[in-house]
XYZ file of C-alpha atoms in Angstrom:
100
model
C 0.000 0.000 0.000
C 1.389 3.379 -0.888
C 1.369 5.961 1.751
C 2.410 9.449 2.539
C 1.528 12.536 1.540
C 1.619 14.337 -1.938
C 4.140 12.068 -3.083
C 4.484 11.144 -6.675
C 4.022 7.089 -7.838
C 4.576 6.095 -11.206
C 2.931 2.918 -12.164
C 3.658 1.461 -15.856
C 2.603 -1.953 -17.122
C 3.715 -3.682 -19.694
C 1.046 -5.890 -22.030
C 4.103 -8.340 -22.924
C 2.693 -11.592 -21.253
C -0.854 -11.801 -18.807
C -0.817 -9.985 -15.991
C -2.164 -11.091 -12.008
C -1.611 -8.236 -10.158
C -2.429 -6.779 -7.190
C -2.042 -2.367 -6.094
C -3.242 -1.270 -3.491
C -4.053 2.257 -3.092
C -5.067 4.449 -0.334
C -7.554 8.275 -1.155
C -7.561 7.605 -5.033
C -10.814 9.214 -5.440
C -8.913 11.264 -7.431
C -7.085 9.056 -9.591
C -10.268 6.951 -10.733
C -10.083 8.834 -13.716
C -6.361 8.175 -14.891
C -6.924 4.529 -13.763
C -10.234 3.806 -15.696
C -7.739 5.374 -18.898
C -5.032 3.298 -18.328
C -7.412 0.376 -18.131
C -9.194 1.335 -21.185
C -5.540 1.825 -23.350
C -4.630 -1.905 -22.045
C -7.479 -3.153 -24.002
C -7.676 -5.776 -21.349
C -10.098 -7.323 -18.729
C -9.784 -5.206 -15.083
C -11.132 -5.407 -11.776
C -10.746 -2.827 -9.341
C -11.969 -3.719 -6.241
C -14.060 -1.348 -3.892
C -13.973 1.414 -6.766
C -14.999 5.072 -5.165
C -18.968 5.629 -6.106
C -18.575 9.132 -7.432
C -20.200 10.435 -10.753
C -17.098 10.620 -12.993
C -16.861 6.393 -12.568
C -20.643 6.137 -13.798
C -19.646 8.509 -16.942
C -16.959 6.300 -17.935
C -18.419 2.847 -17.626
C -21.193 4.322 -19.842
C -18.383 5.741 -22.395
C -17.057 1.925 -21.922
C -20.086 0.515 -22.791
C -21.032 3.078 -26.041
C -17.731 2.249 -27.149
C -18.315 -1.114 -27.465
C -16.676 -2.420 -24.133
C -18.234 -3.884 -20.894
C -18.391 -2.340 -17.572
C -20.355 -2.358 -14.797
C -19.974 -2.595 -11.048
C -21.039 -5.301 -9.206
C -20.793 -6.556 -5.440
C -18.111 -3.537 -4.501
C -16.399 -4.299 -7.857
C -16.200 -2.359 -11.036
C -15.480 -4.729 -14.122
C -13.715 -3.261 -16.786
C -13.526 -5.406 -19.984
C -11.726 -2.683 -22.879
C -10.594 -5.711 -24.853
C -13.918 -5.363 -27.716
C -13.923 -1.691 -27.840
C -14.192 -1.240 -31.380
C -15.171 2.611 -31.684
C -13.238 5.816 -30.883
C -16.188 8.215 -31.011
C -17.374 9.243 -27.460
C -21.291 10.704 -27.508
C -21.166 14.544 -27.110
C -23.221 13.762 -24.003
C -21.474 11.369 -22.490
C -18.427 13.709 -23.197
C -19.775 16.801 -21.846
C -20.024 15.067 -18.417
C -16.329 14.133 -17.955
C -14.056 16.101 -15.645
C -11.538 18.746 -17.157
């Protein structure tokens, strides 16, 4: 588990061989977004468990799910499966919502 405060932690993963991995990490509210990304340019099944229920997670697994992938959250889980997105075009609505 990382801990401290406003410290810096790069993650990168590598989509050379299947990954079964485990991070831990403590107040990412805030990070949701970049994680949900990162999942979504893996083009890979993902589970995050205990995902923070804020509106910006809801926008994306819609944007997911127009795009062609599958997301959802069930039983304190949010499944990401970015592997049969097929389209690049997010909705203007669904776009509008995200955070800038």
């Amino acid at each position: 588990m990382f801990k401290g405060e406003n410290k810096n932690i790069n993650i990168s993963v590598s989509k050379n061989s299947p990954v079964n991995a485990s991070l831990s990490l403590d107040g990412y509210k805030h990070s949701m977004v970049q994680i949900i990304a990162l999942t979504i340019a893996l083009k890979m099944k993902t589970v995050i468990v205990n995902p923070p229920i804020v509106s910006d997670t809801y926008v994306f697994i819609a944007i997911i799910n127009e795009l062609g992938g599958t997301a959802k959250i069930y039983n304190k889980r949010l499944f990401i499966d970015a592997s049969t997105i097929c389209n690049a075009n997010i909705p203007f609505f669904l776009g509008n919502l995200c955070p800038r």
